[in-house]
Amino acid sequence: MRVRAGAWAAAAVLIAGPAAGCDDGDSGDGAGGGRGGAPARTAPGSTTSALPAALTGQQPRWRGCEAPGGGEEPGAAWRCAAVKVPLDYGNPGGGTISVALVRKEARDKDRRIGSLLFNFGGPGASGVGILPRTGGEYDALNARYDLVGFDPRGVERSAGVVCRDDKEQAAAERSVDLTPDTPAEETALIRDGAAFGAGCATRAGRLIGHVTTSNTARDLDLIRHVLGDDKLHYLGFSYGTQLGATYAHLFPGNVGRVVLDAVVDPTTDTAGHARNQTTGFQRALNNYFRSRGEDPAAGTARVARLLERLDREPLPSSSGRKVTESLAVTGVVQTLYSQSMWPLLTQALGEAEEQGTGDTLLRLADMYNNRDGSGHYGTQHHSQRAISCADSSERPTVTDAEALVPELRRISPVFGPFLAWDTAAWCASWPVKGEAAAWDASAPGAAPILVVGTTGDSATPYEGAKRMADALGEGVGVLVTNKGEGHGAYGTSACVSRTVDAYLLEGEVPANGTTCSS
């Protein structure tokens, strides 16, 4: 039950773009995609200097976007394309994969700044699906920027990783206890993690070892080049902050106007990440209870007792599915990404405690797990796991998880045990070795990067934003504090939105330590 670092994808309408998969042949990209047909320029130190001309000379062929199954087309203003990138940057002349893009061109051609690329978190969120659906939130930016979304490698239309089918996912959901109490339950949890990884390897093949964040950052630099931009202008949310910081570390000279919102802590290991998220979700739960005039300790104890009861006897639902302890805590987690969802938490707890039914908890858990009404699961969590395990070389054991449980339970009896056990289950027996135990966010010489942290953020606690600003380096990381609730501030805090827009549109850098009140 790894808590995702981005909530935007939970209810995203997926917009189908060009087919994207592993490819060793000609890109098929023709003329008609560049700015007036002009060749892109290569910035000093960019990854493109070492790539074949067949890749650096691409001009995306922008076409109408196909509608998703049962959905609507995003509209004529949105156009889709694909860019070929190396499967393996260590062998750039070898096979390629296609990265799917979606774009809405700037309205003010005379004052156009360039392309603004987005990443909505996860990892695993589909930018091709989310950006057209949410594009109205960035209307002010669209005046002077082409808005560009993309599916990172291993996600959806960009050779998306799929690790198991719906039947296998549903079976695991029914049978695997995410907080095992017996040796048999521990074994089942770890075996399920190993089976998930084996399924990824079988279906994704050689791609599975190349879906790292650092490779996606290299893809970003090639996309920047192909789109004709000297610098990367970028707005990243949640996991997108890790991607943006990784790009800045690898290509500091290519950093344009970059904003990181809902910031991943670059200083933590696997256990530290679990500790941070336990703290963040418990903090959000405390704030929820305070908003209702309830004592947070008493409210937390009430939820913990409910979960203990469900571990023994799951709740019934009108669909016939049982609401287990694992599904219930997933549903609670879903409501804590945004203060606007707190009324649903009240409804869900009331149903469970007073009526003995779990319909709302189940609906919330399905939202988190990308499960629709027909029983079909989306693949965001497949991509999330594959990318996370390709990034990290850490492989905590059952013994490590058991040792972590008491500490995290003290922080939160609701979330601690789940996040502690997840450290061992997440990458259990993963089929490829992860890239490194830690990642570097230092970006000496880069242009100023806005780092936006929200004090009540559940999934990426505020402390991580301060550490990110420090890690980027003096004169690079510019901390903007949003006093408020929720995972992410742009679009919910008027003050943050004004500050970010002024930077992206006019280059106005706020003072380091600027504070906004939502």
XYZ file of C-alpha atoms in Angstrom:
518
model
C 0.000 0.000 0.000
C 2.779 2.427 -0.890
C 1.234 5.876 -0.543
C 1.539 7.553 -3.879
C 3.245 10.906 -4.018
C 0.597 12.429 -6.260
C -3.175 12.535 -6.057
C -3.957 14.226 -9.332
C -4.197 10.943 -11.222
C -6.817 9.396 -8.966
C -9.788 10.581 -10.989
C -8.012 11.469 -14.217
C -9.753 11.035 -17.553
C -7.206 9.283 -19.701
C -6.832 10.763 -23.167
C -5.489 8.315 -25.715
C -2.547 9.581 -27.715
C -0.323 7.984 -30.328
C 0.705 4.416 -29.709
C 3.909 4.243 -27.703
C 6.022 1.185 -27.137
C 9.460 -0.335 -27.604
C 10.713 0.303 -31.106
C 13.941 -0.339 -32.959
C 12.927 1.119 -36.294
C 12.490 4.483 -37.916
C 10.667 7.065 -35.813
C 8.257 7.992 -38.568
C 8.280 11.575 -37.310
C 7.767 13.973 -40.176
C 7.838 17.694 -40.704
C 5.176 19.972 -39.350
C 5.870 19.874 -35.598
C 8.655 22.387 -34.995
C 8.262 26.095 -34.428
C 8.152 27.210 -38.045
C 10.282 24.216 -39.015
C 13.376 25.686 -37.350
C 15.887 23.148 -36.012
C 16.167 22.932 -32.244
C 19.333 24.305 -30.667
C 21.458 22.221 -28.343
C 22.202 23.793 -24.978
C 25.695 23.340 -23.524
C 25.954 20.232 -21.395
C 22.689 18.754 -22.612
C 22.205 15.034 -23.069
C 21.419 15.589 -26.742
C 25.058 16.212 -27.715
C 25.769 12.469 -27.410
C 22.669 11.245 -29.224
C 22.270 10.145 -32.849
C 20.950 12.701 -35.320
C 17.933 10.470 -35.918
C 16.834 11.354 -32.380
C 17.996 14.953 -32.084
C 16.603 15.875 -35.497
C 13.054 14.700 -34.817
C 10.136 17.020 -35.489
C 7.006 15.763 -33.724
C 3.980 15.243 -35.924
C 1.124 16.885 -34.019
C -2.272 15.355 -34.634
C -5.716 15.300 -33.054
C -5.925 13.281 -29.841
C -8.092 10.195 -29.774
C -10.814 9.918 -27.157
C -10.446 7.362 -24.375
C -12.895 4.507 -24.272
C -16.292 5.911 -23.347
C -14.837 9.411 -22.949
C -14.695 12.624 -24.908
C -11.958 14.059 -27.065
C -10.004 16.861 -25.349
C -10.889 19.372 -28.051
C -9.251 20.652 -31.209
C -6.863 22.958 -29.327
C -5.062 19.939 -27.885
C -2.760 18.024 -30.211
C -0.889 14.772 -29.580
C 2.467 13.488 -30.804
C 5.286 11.147 -29.826
C 9.044 11.541 -29.475
C 11.510 8.682 -29.748
C 14.005 8.350 -26.878
C 16.746 5.784 -26.282
C 15.713 2.766 -24.272
C 19.211 2.773 -22.770
C 21.174 6.035 -22.649
C 24.303 3.961 -22.169
C 23.681 2.629 -25.680
C 21.837 5.486 -27.440
C 22.205 3.887 -30.843
C 20.268 0.823 -29.723
C 16.529 0.420 -29.366
C 14.113 3.261 -28.694
C 10.777 3.797 -27.014
C 8.134 6.408 -27.822
C 7.204 9.049 -25.274
C 3.672 10.378 -25.757
C 3.064 14.149 -25.665
C 0.052 16.452 -25.653
C 0.216 20.184 -26.355
C -1.934 23.296 -26.374
C -0.149 26.198 -28.069
C 0.305 29.608 -26.474
C -2.376 32.175 -27.308
C -0.045 35.195 -27.493
C 2.400 34.206 -30.226
C 4.264 37.526 -30.086
C 5.046 37.167 -26.374
C 5.480 33.404 -26.291
C 8.152 32.274 -23.790
C 8.380 28.641 -24.858
C 7.052 25.252 -23.764
C 5.967 24.582 -20.169
C 6.202 20.892 -19.336
C 4.139 19.323 -16.546
C 4.483 16.260 -14.360
C 1.549 15.449 -12.077
C 3.206 12.986 -9.716
C 2.833 9.361 -8.817
C 5.209 8.260 -10.168
C 2.863 6.924 -12.797
C 0.506 9.815 -13.490
C -0.354 10.314 -17.167
C 0.309 13.862 -18.281
C -1.314 13.138 -21.631
C -4.487 12.233 -19.790
C -4.458 14.790 -16.987
C -3.327 18.036 -18.635
C -6.205 18.405 -21.146
C -8.674 17.597 -18.380
C -7.229 20.199 -16.002
C -5.918 22.683 -18.568
C -8.335 25.403 -17.477
C -6.373 25.712 -14.228
C -3.363 26.878 -16.252
C -5.165 29.297 -18.542
C -3.083 32.263 -17.381
C 0.123 30.361 -18.167
C -1.229 29.305 -21.552
C -1.192 32.935 -22.677
C 2.587 32.820 -23.106
C 3.463 29.126 -22.905
C 2.664 26.070 -24.939
C 1.255 23.729 -22.274
C 2.903 20.317 -22.747
C 2.029 17.116 -20.919
C 3.791 13.799 -21.351
C 3.599 10.231 -20.150
C 6.985 9.392 -18.609
C 8.688 6.213 -19.773
C 6.916 3.190 -18.318
C 3.616 5.080 -17.957
C 0.434 4.555 -20.000
C 1.168 5.483 -23.644
C 4.945 5.616 -23.187
C 5.642 1.877 -23.102
C 3.454 1.624 -20.012
C 4.384 -1.104 -17.549
C 1.629 -3.613 -16.745
C 2.404 -6.199 -14.076
C -0.793 -8.177 -13.512
C -4.307 -8.411 -14.847
C -7.532 -7.344 -13.164
C -8.314 -10.826 -11.876
C -4.897 -11.136 -10.239
C -5.169 -7.660 -8.749
C -8.597 -8.341 -7.291
C -7.420 -11.659 -5.819
C -4.475 -9.960 -4.120
C -6.744 -7.241 -2.764
C -8.980 -9.879 -1.171
C -6.314 -12.154 0.231
C -3.227 -10.115 1.171
C -3.146 -8.470 4.600
C -1.009 -5.318 4.425
C -0.351 -5.462 8.182
C 0.425 -9.143 8.761
C -0.089 -10.548 12.240
C 1.148 -14.112 11.665
C 4.094 -15.754 9.900
C 1.690 -17.034 7.242
C 0.402 -13.521 6.550
C 3.963 -12.181 6.423
C 4.913 -14.834 3.885
C 1.848 -14.073 1.765
C 2.635 -10.336 1.750
C 6.229 -10.833 0.642
C 5.300 -13.478 -1.922
C 2.739 -11.145 -3.422
C 5.385 -8.435 -3.778
C 7.712 -10.873 -5.494
C 4.939 -12.102 -7.790
C 4.090 -8.536 -8.739
C 7.715 -7.848 -9.664
C 7.963 -11.066 -11.653
C 4.844 -10.065 -13.573
C 6.400 -6.688 -14.380
C 9.556 -8.348 -15.686
C 7.633 -10.858 -17.793
C 5.408 -8.271 -19.416
C 7.813 -5.313 -19.666
C 10.954 -7.251 -20.625
C 14.152 -5.235 -20.897
C 12.307 -1.961 -20.257
C 11.967 -2.808 -16.560
C 15.572 -1.829 -15.795
C 15.386 1.502 -17.633
C 12.335 3.255 -16.147
C 14.406 5.279 -13.675
C 13.761 8.906 -12.814
C 17.224 9.830 -14.098
C 16.387 8.352 -17.501
C 13.094 10.250 -17.550
C 15.064 13.425 -16.779
C 17.244 12.662 -19.806
C 14.060 12.172 -21.831
C 12.955 15.634 -20.681
C 16.159 17.140 -22.028
C 15.655 15.487 -25.405
C 12.016 16.625 -25.460
C 13.153 20.168 -24.613
C 15.571 20.066 -27.526
C 13.074 18.598 -29.985
C 10.474 21.213 -29.031
C 12.988 23.934 -29.857
C 13.541 25.327 -26.358
C 16.944 26.509 -25.098
C 15.847 26.008 -21.487
C 13.427 23.681 -19.727
C 10.437 25.464 -18.214
C 8.662 23.046 -15.905
C 5.912 22.717 -13.301
C 6.164 19.531 -11.255
C 3.847 18.302 -8.525
C 4.720 15.743 -5.841
C 6.872 13.009 -7.463
C 7.231 15.567 -10.250
C 9.395 17.544 -7.814
C 11.829 14.631 -7.615
C 11.911 14.480 -11.401
C 12.426 18.240 -11.673
C 15.220 18.244 -9.098
C 16.894 15.291 -10.817
C 16.787 17.205 -14.096
C 18.321 20.271 -12.421
C 21.098 18.118 -10.952
C 21.919 16.519 -14.303
C 21.468 19.634 -16.461
C 21.818 22.754 -14.281
C 22.739 24.904 -17.265
C 19.503 23.984 -19.033
C 17.185 24.999 -16.190
C 14.755 27.745 -17.157
C 11.803 28.699 -14.973
C 11.090 25.674 -12.776
C 8.521 25.300 -9.985
C 8.294 22.326 -7.612
C 5.037 22.014 -5.618
C 4.257 19.390 -2.911
C 7.881 18.467 -2.506
C 9.491 15.054 -2.040
C 12.202 15.036 0.625
C 15.532 14.346 -1.150
C 17.370 13.399 2.050
C 15.480 10.269 3.151
C 15.952 6.556 2.636
C 13.110 4.029 2.403
C 12.496 3.985 6.150
C 12.737 7.767 6.294
C 10.162 8.123 3.533
C 7.780 5.856 5.472
C 8.451 7.871 8.620
C 7.730 11.145 6.797
C 4.473 9.912 5.318
C 3.316 8.434 8.616
C 3.902 11.849 10.182
C 2.213 13.688 7.318
C -0.944 11.593 7.180
C -1.327 11.581 10.944
C -0.903 15.365 10.962
C -3.644 15.672 8.336
C -5.904 13.318 10.322
C -5.320 15.406 13.450
C -6.240 18.554 11.521
C -9.394 16.858 10.246
C -10.512 16.039 13.788
C -9.668 19.554 15.014
C -11.806 20.993 12.211
C -14.738 19.057 13.681
C -14.040 20.132 17.243
C -12.888 16.628 18.197
C -9.826 15.651 20.183
C -7.284 14.271 17.663
C -5.997 11.593 20.037
C -9.505 10.314 20.757
C -10.463 10.438 17.086
C -7.336 8.583 16.053
C -7.956 5.902 18.681
C -11.489 5.516 17.320
C -10.226 4.926 13.771
C -7.563 2.520 15.028
C -10.209 0.482 16.872
C -12.300 0.331 13.702
C -9.332 -0.990 11.728
C -8.584 -3.602 14.387
C -12.188 -4.786 14.167
C -12.052 -4.976 10.374
C -8.876 -7.048 10.582
C -10.981 -9.683 12.330
C -14.304 -9.118 10.562
C -14.468 -7.104 7.315
C -17.448 -4.835 6.671
C -20.118 -5.795 4.136
C -20.935 -3.543 1.173
C -23.887 -3.288 -1.179
C -21.723 -4.681 -4.010
C -21.057 -7.884 -2.096
C -17.354 -7.106 -1.755
C -15.902 -7.181 1.744
C -14.202 -4.070 3.109
C -11.045 -5.321 4.769
C -8.745 -3.437 7.106
C -6.412 -2.811 4.160
C -9.163 -1.355 1.965
C -10.472 0.763 4.833
C -7.143 2.432 5.591
C -6.664 3.017 1.859
C -10.005 4.811 1.799
C -9.016 6.975 4.757
C -5.727 7.867 3.052
C -7.585 8.966 -0.081
C -9.570 11.596 1.832
C -6.489 13.215 3.345
C -4.996 14.454 0.072
C -7.431 17.374 -0.002
C -9.471 19.209 2.615
C -12.369 19.168 0.155
C -12.623 15.393 0.727
C -12.890 15.576 4.511
C -16.723 15.416 4.422
C -16.398 12.038 2.695
C -14.244 10.823 5.578
C -16.993 11.878 8.000
C -19.540 10.001 5.893
C -17.361 6.888 5.610
C -16.614 6.666 9.330
C -20.260 7.270 10.202
C -21.401 4.465 7.906
C -18.836 2.043 9.287
C -19.368 2.805 12.967
C -23.104 3.461 13.059
C -24.496 1.354 10.213
C -21.881 -1.374 9.999
C -21.426 -0.949 6.230
C -18.426 0.027 4.155
C -19.781 1.434 0.875
C -18.121 4.851 1.128
C -14.823 3.441 2.389
C -14.837 1.011 -0.529
C -15.642 3.741 -3.042
C -12.719 5.803 -1.707
C -10.346 2.832 -1.779
C -11.354 2.079 -5.368
C -10.656 5.702 -6.270
C -7.174 5.392 -4.800
C -6.568 2.015 -6.460
C -7.824 3.219 -9.877
C -10.586 0.615 -9.928
C -13.702 1.460 -11.929
C -17.240 0.192 -11.506
C -16.693 -2.724 -13.868
C -13.759 -4.060 -11.852
C -11.039 -2.795 -14.205
C -7.900 -1.390 -12.584
C -5.746 1.337 -14.055
C -2.006 0.849 -14.263
C -0.715 3.887 -12.376
C 0.327 1.744 -9.407
C 2.143 -0.675 -11.719
C 4.218 2.193 -13.117
C 4.706 3.683 -9.668
C 6.156 0.489 -8.297
C 8.341 -0.222 -11.319
C 9.812 3.301 -11.303
C 10.318 3.392 -7.528
C 12.059 0.012 -7.461
C 14.219 0.878 -10.477
C 15.289 4.071 -8.700
C 16.184 2.633 -5.289
C 18.727 -0.081 -4.605
C 17.390 -0.512 -1.057
C 15.620 -3.800 -0.394
C 14.409 -3.802 3.254
C 13.680 -7.214 4.732
C 10.860 -8.551 6.896
C 13.167 -8.124 9.882
C 13.721 -4.481 8.966
C 9.985 -3.884 8.667
C 9.219 -5.587 11.963
C 11.786 -3.375 13.677
C 10.199 -0.258 12.170
C 6.601 -1.068 13.142
C 6.761 0.014 16.828
C 8.299 3.403 15.990
C 5.798 4.203 13.249
C 2.895 2.885 15.334
C 3.828 5.414 18.032
C 3.647 8.185 15.410
C 0.344 6.875 14.075
C -1.535 3.719 15.102
C -3.668 4.219 11.969
C -0.994 4.586 9.260
C 2.259 3.480 10.894
C 1.926 -0.319 10.638
C 0.872 -0.147 6.973
C 3.750 2.080 5.943
C 6.286 0.115 7.996
C 5.333 -3.218 6.427
C 5.251 -1.654 3.001
C 9.002 -0.988 3.162
C 9.638 -4.733 2.868
C 6.756 -5.659 0.573
C 7.139 -2.922 -2.038
C 10.255 -4.116 -3.867
C 10.373 -7.666 -2.528
C 12.622 -9.824 -4.726
C 12.496 -7.167 -7.427
C 13.841 -8.611 -10.705
C 16.364 -5.822 -11.362
C 18.828 -3.981 -9.158
C 17.841 -0.424 -8.313
C 19.951 2.497 -9.443
C 21.129 3.905 -6.087
C 20.320 4.112 -2.390
C 19.876 7.893 -2.601
C 19.414 10.616 -5.211
C 21.149 13.956 -5.514
C 19.189 17.199 -5.796
C 22.154 19.583 -5.794
C 22.102 21.899 -8.810
C 24.953 24.409 -8.543
C 24.723 27.106 -11.185
C 21.065 26.482 -12.025
C 18.569 29.322 -12.330
C 16.316 29.920 -9.290
C 13.843 27.088 -8.644
C 10.664 27.788 -6.669
C 10.043 25.151 -3.986
C 6.470 25.278 -2.655
C 5.620 23.452 0.562
C 2.240 23.285 2.315
C 2.247 23.003 6.100
C -0.652 20.513 6.170
C 0.499 18.361 3.241
C -0.162 14.698 4.016
C 1.800 12.788 1.369
C 4.851 15.068 1.097
C 5.176 16.767 4.493
C 6.289 20.383 4.615
C 9.683 19.576 6.132
C 10.703 17.982 2.820
C 10.271 21.298 0.998
C 12.737 23.004 3.320
C 15.237 20.193 2.788
C 14.767 20.356 -0.982
C 15.426 24.096 -1.060
C 18.612 23.541 0.930
C 19.689 20.589 -1.214
C 19.291 22.497 -4.483
C 21.840 24.941 -3.162
C 22.266 28.551 -2.186
C 20.803 30.896 -4.760
C 18.944 28.036 -6.465
C 16.276 26.743 -4.076
C 13.701 29.451 -3.231
C 11.308 28.288 -0.510
C 7.663 29.401 -0.630
C 5.608 28.296 2.387
C 1.857 27.800 2.057
C 0.058 27.752 5.394
C -2.824 25.469 4.626
C -4.080 21.940 4.057
C -3.807 19.547 1.162
C -1.305 17.994 -1.174
C -0.173 20.836 -3.418
C -0.836 24.587 -3.337
C -0.976 25.876 -6.920
C -4.588 26.363 -7.922
C -5.857 26.102 -4.332
C -3.952 28.986 -2.729
C -4.541 32.304 -4.516
C -1.323 33.681 -3.031
C 0.775 30.730 -4.245
C -0.840 30.871 -7.681
C -0.033 34.589 -8.021
C 3.551 34.005 -6.882
C 4.101 31.107 -9.274
C 2.460 32.893 -12.201
C 4.599 35.990 -11.631
C 7.725 33.847 -11.764
C 6.767 31.721 -14.745
C 5.314 34.584 -16.784
C 7.473 37.566 -15.780
C 10.557 36.010 -14.190
C 9.815 37.637 -10.809
C 11.703 35.618 -8.181
C 10.084 35.870 -4.722
C 12.177 36.294 -1.609
C 13.419 33.024 -0.164
C 11.093 32.210 2.756
C 8.017 33.908 1.304
C 4.892 32.810 3.190
C 1.343 32.512 1.861
C -1.808 31.838 3.874
C -4.466 29.807 2.060
